[in-house]
Tab-separated table of C-alpha atoms in Angstrom:
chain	number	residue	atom	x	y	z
A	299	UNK	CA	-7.800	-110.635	34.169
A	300	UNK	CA	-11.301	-109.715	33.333
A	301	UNK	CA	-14.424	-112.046	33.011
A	302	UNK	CA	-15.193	-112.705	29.422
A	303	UNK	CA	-17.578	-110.577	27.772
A	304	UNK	CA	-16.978	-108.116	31.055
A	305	UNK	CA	-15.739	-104.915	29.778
A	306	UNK	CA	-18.238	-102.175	30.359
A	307	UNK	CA	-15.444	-99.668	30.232
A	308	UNK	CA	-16.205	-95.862	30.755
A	309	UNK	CA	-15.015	-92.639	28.985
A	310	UNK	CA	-15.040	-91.834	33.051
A	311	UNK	CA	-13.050	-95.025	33.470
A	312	UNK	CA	-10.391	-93.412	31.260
A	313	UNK	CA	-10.239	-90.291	33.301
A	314	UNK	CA	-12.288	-87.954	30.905
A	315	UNK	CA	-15.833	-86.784	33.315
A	316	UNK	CA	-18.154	-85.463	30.383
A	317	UNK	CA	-20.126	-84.451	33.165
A	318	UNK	CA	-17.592	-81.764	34.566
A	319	UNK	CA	-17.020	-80.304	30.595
A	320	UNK	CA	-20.802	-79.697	30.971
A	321	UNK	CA	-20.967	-78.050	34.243
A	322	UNK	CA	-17.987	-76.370	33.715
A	323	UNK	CA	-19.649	-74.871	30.213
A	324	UNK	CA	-23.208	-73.797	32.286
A	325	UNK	CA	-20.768	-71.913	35.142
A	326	UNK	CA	-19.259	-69.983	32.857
A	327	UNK	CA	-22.077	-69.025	30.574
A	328	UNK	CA	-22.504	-66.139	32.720
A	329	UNK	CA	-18.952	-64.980	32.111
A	330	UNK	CA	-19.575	-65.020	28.592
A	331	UNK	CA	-22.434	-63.187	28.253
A	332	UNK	CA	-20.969	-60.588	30.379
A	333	UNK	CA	-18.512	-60.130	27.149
A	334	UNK	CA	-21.576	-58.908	24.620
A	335	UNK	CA	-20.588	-55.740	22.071
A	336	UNK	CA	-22.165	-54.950	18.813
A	337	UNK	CA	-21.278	-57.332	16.219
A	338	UNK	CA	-21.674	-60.819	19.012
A	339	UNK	CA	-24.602	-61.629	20.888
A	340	UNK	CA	-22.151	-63.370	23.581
A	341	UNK	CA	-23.517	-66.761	23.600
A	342	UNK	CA	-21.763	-70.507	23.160
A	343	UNK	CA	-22.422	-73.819	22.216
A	344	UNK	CA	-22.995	-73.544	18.991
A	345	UNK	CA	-19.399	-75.323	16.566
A	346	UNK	CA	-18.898	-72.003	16.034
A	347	UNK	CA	-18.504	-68.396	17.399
A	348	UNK	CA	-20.279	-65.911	15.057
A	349	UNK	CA	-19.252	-61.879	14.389
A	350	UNK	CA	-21.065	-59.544	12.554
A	351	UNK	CA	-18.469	-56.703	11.333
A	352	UNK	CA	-21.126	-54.384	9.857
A	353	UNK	CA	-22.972	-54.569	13.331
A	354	UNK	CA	-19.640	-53.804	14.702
A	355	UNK	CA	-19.772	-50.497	12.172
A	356	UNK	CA	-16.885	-51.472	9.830
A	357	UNK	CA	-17.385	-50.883	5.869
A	358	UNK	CA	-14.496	-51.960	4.484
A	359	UNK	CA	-12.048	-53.617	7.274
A	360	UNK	CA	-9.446	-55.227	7.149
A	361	UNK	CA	-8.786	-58.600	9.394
A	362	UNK	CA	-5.746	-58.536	11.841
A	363	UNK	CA	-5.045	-62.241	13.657
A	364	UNK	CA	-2.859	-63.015	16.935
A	365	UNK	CA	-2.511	-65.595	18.872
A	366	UNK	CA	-0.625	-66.077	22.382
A	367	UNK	CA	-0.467	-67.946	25.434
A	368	UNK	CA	0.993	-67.216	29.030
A	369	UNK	CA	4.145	-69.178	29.336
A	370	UNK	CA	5.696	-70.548	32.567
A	371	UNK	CA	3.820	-67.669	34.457
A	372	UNK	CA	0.626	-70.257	34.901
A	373	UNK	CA	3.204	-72.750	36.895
A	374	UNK	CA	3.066	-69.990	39.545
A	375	UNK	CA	-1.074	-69.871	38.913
A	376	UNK	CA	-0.664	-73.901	39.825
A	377	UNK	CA	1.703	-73.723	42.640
A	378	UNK	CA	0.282	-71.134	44.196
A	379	UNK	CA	-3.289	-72.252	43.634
A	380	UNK	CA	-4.296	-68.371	42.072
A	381	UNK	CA	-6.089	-69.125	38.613
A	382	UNK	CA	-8.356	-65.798	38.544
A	383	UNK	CA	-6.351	-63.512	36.899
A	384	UNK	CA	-4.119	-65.572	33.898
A	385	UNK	CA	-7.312	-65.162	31.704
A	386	UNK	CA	-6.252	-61.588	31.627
A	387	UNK	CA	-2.730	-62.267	30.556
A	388	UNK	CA	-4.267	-64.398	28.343
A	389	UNK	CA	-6.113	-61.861	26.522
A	390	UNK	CA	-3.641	-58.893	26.982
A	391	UNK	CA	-1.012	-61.059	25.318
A	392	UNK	CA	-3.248	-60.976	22.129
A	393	UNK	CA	-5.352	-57.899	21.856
A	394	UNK	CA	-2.030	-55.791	22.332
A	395	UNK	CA	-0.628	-57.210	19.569
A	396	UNK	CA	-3.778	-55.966	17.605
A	397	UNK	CA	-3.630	-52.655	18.678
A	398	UNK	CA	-0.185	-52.273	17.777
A	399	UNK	CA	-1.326	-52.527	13.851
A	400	UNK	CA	-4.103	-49.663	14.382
A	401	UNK	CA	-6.275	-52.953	14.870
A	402	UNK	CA	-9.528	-53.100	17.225
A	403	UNK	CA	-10.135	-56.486	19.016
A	404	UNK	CA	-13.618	-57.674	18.453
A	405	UNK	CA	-13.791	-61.126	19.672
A	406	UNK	CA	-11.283	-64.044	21.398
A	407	UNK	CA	-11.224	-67.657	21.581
A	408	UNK	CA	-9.577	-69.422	24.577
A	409	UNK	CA	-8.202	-73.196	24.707
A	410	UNK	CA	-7.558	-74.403	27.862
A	411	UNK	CA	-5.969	-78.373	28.242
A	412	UNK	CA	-6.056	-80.076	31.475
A	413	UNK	CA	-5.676	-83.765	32.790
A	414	UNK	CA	-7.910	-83.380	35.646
A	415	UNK	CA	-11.118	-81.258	34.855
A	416	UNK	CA	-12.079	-79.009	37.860
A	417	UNK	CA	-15.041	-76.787	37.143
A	418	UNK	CA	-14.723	-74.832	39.503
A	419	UNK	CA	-10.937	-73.701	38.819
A	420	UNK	CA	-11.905	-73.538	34.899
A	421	UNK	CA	-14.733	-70.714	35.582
A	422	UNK	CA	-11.958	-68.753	37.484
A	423	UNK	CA	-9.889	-69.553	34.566
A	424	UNK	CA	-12.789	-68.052	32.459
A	425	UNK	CA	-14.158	-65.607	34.680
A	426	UNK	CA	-10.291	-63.904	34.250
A	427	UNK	CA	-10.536	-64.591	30.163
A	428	UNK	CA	-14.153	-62.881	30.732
A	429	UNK	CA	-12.628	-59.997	32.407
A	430	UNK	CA	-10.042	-59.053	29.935
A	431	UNK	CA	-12.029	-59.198	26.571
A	432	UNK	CA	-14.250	-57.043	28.621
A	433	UNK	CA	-11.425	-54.856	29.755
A	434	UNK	CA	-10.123	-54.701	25.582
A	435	UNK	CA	-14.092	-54.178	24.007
A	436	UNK	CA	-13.817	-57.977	22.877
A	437	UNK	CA	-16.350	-60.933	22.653
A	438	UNK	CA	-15.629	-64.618	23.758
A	439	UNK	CA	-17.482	-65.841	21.139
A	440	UNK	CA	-16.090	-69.246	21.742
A	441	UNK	CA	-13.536	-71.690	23.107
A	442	UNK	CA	-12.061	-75.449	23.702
A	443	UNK	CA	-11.857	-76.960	27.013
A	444	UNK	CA	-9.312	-80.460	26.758
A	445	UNK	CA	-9.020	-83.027	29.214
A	446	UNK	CA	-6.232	-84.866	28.575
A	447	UNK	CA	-4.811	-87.552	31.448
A	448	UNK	CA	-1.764	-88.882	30.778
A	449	UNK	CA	-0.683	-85.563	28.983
A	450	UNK	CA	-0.843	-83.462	31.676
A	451	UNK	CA	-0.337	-84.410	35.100
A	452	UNK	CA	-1.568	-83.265	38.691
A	453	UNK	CA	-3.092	-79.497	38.415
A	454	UNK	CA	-1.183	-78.993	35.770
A	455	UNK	CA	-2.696	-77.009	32.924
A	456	UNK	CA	-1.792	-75.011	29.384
A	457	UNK	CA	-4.246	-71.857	27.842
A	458	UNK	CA	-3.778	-71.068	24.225
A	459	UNK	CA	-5.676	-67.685	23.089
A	460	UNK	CA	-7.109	-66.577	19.898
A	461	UNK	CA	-7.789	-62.542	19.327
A	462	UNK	CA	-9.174	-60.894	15.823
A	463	UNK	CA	-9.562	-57.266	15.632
A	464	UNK	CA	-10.404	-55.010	12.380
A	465	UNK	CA	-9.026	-51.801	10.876
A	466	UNK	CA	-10.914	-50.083	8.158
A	467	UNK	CA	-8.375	-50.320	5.164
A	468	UNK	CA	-5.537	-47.897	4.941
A	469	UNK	CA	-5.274	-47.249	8.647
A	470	UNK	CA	-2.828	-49.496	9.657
A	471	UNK	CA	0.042	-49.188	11.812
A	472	UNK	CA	2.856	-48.972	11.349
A	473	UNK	CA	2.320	-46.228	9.042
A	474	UNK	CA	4.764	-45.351	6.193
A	475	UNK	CA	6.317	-41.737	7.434
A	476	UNK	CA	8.336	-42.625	10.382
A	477	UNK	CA	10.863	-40.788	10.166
A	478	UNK	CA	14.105	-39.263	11.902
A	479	UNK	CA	13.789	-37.125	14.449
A	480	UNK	CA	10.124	-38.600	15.678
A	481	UNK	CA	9.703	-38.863	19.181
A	482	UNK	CA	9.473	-42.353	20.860
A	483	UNK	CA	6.925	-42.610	23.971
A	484	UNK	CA	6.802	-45.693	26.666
A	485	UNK	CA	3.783	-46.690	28.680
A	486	UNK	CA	4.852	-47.900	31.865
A	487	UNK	CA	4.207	-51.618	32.659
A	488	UNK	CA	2.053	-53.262	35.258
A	489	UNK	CA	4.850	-55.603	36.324
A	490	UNK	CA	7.048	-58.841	34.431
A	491	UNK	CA	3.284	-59.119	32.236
A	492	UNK	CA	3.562	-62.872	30.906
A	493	UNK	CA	7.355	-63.276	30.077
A	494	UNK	CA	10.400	-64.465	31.307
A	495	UNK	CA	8.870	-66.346	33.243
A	496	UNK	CA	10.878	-69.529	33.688
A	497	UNK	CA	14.176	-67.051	34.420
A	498	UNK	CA	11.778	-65.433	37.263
A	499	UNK	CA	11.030	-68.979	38.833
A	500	UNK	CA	14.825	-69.885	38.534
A	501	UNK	CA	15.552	-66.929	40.639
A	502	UNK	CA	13.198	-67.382	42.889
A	503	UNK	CA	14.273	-70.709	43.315
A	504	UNK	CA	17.122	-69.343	44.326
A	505	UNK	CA	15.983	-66.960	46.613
A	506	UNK	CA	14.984	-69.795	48.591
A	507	UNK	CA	11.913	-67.912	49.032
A	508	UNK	CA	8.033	-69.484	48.958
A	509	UNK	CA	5.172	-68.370	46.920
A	510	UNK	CA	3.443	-67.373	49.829
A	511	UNK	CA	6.131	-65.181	51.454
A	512	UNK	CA	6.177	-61.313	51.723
A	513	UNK	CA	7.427	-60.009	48.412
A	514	UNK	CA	10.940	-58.770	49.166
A	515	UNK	CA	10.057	-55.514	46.721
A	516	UNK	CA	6.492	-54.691	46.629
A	517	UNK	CA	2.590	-55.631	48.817
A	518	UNK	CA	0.951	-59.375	49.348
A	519	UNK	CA	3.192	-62.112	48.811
A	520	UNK	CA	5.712	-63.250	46.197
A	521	UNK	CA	2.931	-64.796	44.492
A	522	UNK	CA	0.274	-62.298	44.058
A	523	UNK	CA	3.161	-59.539	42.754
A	524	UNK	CA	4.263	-61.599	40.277
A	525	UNK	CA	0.804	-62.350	38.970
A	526	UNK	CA	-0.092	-59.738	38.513
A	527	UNK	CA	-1.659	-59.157	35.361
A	528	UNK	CA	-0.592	-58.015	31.891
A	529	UNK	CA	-1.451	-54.416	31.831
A	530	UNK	CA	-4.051	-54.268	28.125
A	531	UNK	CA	-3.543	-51.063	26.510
A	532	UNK	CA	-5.911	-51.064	24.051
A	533	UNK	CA	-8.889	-49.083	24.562
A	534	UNK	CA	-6.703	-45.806	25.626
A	535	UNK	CA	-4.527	-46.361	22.511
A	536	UNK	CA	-7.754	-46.959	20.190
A	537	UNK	CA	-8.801	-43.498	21.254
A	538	UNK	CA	-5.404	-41.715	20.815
A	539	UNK	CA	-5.156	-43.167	17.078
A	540	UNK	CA	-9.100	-42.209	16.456
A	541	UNK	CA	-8.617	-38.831	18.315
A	542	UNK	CA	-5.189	-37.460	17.052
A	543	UNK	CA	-4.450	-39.378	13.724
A	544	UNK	CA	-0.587	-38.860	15.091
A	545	UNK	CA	0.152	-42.042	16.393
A	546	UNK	CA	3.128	-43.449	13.324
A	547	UNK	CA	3.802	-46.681	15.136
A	548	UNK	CA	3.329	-49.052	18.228
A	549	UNK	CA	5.539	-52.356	19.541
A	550	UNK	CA	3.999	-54.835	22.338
A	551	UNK	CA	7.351	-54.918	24.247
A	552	UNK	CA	6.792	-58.771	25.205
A	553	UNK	CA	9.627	-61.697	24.958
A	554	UNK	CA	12.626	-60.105	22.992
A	555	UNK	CA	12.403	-56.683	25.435
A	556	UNK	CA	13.281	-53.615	23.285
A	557	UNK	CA	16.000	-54.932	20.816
A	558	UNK	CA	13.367	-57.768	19.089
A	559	UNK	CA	10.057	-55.951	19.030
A	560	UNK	CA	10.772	-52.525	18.368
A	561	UNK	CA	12.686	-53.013	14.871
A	562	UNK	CA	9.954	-55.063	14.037
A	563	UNK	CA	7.810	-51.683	13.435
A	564	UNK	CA	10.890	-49.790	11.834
A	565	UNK	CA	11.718	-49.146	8.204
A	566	UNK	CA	15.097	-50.789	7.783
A	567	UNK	CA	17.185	-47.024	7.708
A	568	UNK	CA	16.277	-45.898	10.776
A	569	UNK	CA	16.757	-47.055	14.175
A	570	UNK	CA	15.258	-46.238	18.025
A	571	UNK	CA	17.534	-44.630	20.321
A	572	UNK	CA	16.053	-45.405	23.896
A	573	UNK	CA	17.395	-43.168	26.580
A	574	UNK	CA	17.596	-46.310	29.549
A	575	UNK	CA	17.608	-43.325	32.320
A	576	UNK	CA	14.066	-42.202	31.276
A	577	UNK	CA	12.919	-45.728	32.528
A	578	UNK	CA	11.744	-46.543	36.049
A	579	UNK	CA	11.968	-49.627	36.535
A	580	UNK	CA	9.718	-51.332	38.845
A	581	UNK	CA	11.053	-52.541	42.270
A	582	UNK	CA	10.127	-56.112	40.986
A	583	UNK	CA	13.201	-55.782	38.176
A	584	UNK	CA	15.791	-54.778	40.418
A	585	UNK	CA	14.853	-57.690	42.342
A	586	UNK	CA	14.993	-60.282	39.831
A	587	UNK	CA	18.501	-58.444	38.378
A	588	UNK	CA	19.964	-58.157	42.189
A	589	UNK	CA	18.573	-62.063	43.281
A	590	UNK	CA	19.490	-63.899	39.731
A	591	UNK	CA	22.804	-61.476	39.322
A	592	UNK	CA	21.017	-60.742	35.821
A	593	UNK	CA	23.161	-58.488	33.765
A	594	UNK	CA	21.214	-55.242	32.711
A	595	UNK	CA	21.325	-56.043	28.837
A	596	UNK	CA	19.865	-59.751	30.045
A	597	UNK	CA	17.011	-58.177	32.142
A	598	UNK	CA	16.710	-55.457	28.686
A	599	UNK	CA	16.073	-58.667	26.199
A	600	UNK	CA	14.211	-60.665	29.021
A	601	UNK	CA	11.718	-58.811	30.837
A	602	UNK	CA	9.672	-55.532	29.486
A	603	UNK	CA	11.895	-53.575	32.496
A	604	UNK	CA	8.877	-51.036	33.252
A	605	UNK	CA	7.991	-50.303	29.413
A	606	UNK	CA	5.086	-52.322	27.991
A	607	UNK	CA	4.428	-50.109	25.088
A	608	UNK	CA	6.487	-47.903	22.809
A	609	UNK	CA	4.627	-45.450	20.921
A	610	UNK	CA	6.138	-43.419	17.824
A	611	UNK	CA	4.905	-40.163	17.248
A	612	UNK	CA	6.220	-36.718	15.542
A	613	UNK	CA	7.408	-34.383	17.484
A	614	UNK	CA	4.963	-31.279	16.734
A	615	UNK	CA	2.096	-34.392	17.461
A	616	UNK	CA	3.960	-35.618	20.904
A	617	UNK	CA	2.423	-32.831	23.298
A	618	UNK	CA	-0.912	-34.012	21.884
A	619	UNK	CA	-0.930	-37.584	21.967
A	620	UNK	CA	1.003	-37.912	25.183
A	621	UNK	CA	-1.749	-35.443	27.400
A	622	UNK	CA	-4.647	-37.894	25.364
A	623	UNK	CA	-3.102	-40.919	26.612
A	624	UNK	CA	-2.674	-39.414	30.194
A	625	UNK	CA	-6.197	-38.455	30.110
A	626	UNK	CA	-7.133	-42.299	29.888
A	627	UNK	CA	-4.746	-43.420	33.031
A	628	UNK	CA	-1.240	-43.928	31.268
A	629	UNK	CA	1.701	-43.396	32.732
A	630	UNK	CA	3.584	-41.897	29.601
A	631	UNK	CA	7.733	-40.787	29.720
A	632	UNK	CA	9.252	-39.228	26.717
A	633	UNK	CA	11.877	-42.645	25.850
A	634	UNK	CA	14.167	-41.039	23.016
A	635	UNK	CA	13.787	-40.736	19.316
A	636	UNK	CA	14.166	-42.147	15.963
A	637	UNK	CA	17.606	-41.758	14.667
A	638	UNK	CA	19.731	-42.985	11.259
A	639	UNK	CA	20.406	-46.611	11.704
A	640	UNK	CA	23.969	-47.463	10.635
A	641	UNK	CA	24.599	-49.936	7.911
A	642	UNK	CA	24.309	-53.126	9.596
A	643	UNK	CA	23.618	-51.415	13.233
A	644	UNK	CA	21.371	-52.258	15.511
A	645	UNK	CA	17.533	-51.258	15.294
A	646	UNK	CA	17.709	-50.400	18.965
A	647	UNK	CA	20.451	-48.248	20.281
A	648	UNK	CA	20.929	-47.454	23.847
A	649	UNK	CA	22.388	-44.655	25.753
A	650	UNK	CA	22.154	-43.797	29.654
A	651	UNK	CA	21.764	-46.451	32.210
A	652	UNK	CA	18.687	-48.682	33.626
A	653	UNK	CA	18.197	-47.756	36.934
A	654	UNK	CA	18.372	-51.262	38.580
């Protein structure tokens, strides 16, 4: 029991170091700054981030919003002590989803919530964040750093991201004349990306095998295959819409695989019909089917399977757009093509077989 009139309690006492938030904020200043386009000067501390759109050379945009986080992927980053590169699936997981609507990223916000502040692993934290907005033309105009003990316990922590990106008004995808016949592209993946993740630590688990042990199907250790990053497609994209004016429509093939984010860019009469031979899956995916005994329409609505981006296109435009996108370092496959959707059918049909 405490002496009378003897409190003197701390915000310190209550496990919140105000001093760490500050340090934290002056290591990754740096980071930030390294962010800069026109539009954002790249600095923080201010309440609020500011963006200048007719710096940026807009006249009469439009606004697109997205918002993402990385999922179970980050318990990996804290088991395996790695936190340098989930800033980039941090970002990717947002800017793609701009792109998709014709939409250029021009700045990001990041939220990260721990119990135990440690600078040092929050500027690798940031330094990856840093890294992908530079990657996608973005600014980090701002951000929220929470420590919360009692909510979050150990090394635990949780990023939330925040991504707006511009289109000048009527270019937005998906653009009204898809029709049949157009030719459906995929850009191959960089790996799982940032989902499925709690399926890939249940097999895993079962594998019996630890973070730091040779990855059965690829280089380094389980750990550093399966971080690696989100592949961010949005700078060769931006130049394919800008350069050909063919591109009809893009999906971010994310949670959901093909059959819940390509319909989502479809008019309602017509449906994809994805040719599952044309894919090459990654060794990673046979893996995780083989390990897990994941049936191949699982691993399809799952995981991404090698395909992290569909692009629509007409035919007479495919040559075109596909030697553009080539040009920039994608790995482009002709996929299959828009067909007439059946009343009540699926928006994604399939025919051949995944090669897992």
């Amino acid at each position: 029991m405490s002496e009378p009139g003897k409190n003197g309690l701390t915000y310190s006492d209550a496990g919140v170091d105000i001093d760490a938030g500050n340090l934290l904020v002056e290591k990754i200043k740096p980071h930030v700054r390294s962010t800069r386009r026109p539009g954002a000067d790249g600095e923080i501390g201010g309440f609020g981030g500011l963006f200048d759109l007719k710096a940026a050379g807009f006249t009469d945009p439009v606004l697109v919003a997205a918002n993402d986080g990385v999922g179970t992927k980050l318990k990996i980053a804290i088991d395996a002590n790695k936190h340098d590169t989930v800033g980039i699936d941090l970002v990717a997981m947002c800017v793609n989803d701009l792109v998709v609507q014709g939409a250029e990223p021009l700045f990001f916000l990041d939220y990260f919530a721990t119990g135990k502040l440690d600078p040092d692993q929050g500027a690798a934290i940031v330094g990856g964040i840093a890294a992908g907005c530079r990657e996608a033309g973005c600014a980090l105009i701002g951000g929220e750093t929470a420590e919360m003990p009692g909510m979050y316990s150990g090394g635990d922590y949780d990023l939330a991201g925040f991504a707006v990106g511009a289109a000048e008004r009527g270019q937005l995808l998906p653009a009204g004349d898809i029709a049949e016949g157009d030719v459906i592209f995929g850009l191959a993946s960089s790996g799982v990306h940032s989902n499925g993740y709690s399926l890939v630590r249940k097999i895993v688990s079962l594998s019996g095998l630890a973070w730091n042990a040779q990855a059965p199907f690829g280089e380094g250790t389980l750990a550093d295959v399966l971080m690696t990053p989100t592949r961010i497609y949005v700078k060769p994209l931006l130049k394919a819409i800008r350069e050909t004016g063919a591109l009809k429509a893009l999906a971010h093939i994310t949670g959901g695989g093909f059959p819940e984010n390509i319909p989502r860019v479809l008019p309602k009469h017509l449906a994809a019909e994805i040719d599952l031979s044309a894919i090459q899956p990654p060794a990673v995916f046979s893996w995780l089917a083989k390990t897990g005994g994941v049936a191949a329409n699982e691993m399809l609505r799952t995981f991404n399977c090698g395909v992290g981006m569909i692009v629509v296109v007409a035919a007479q435009d495919a040559e075109t757009v596909a030697s553009v996108l080539k040009a920039e370092g994608e790995t482009v496959f002709a996929l299959g093509r828009m067909v007439a959707r059946a009343e009540d059918g699926a928006g994604t049909i399939y025919k051949g077989t995944l090669a897992l």
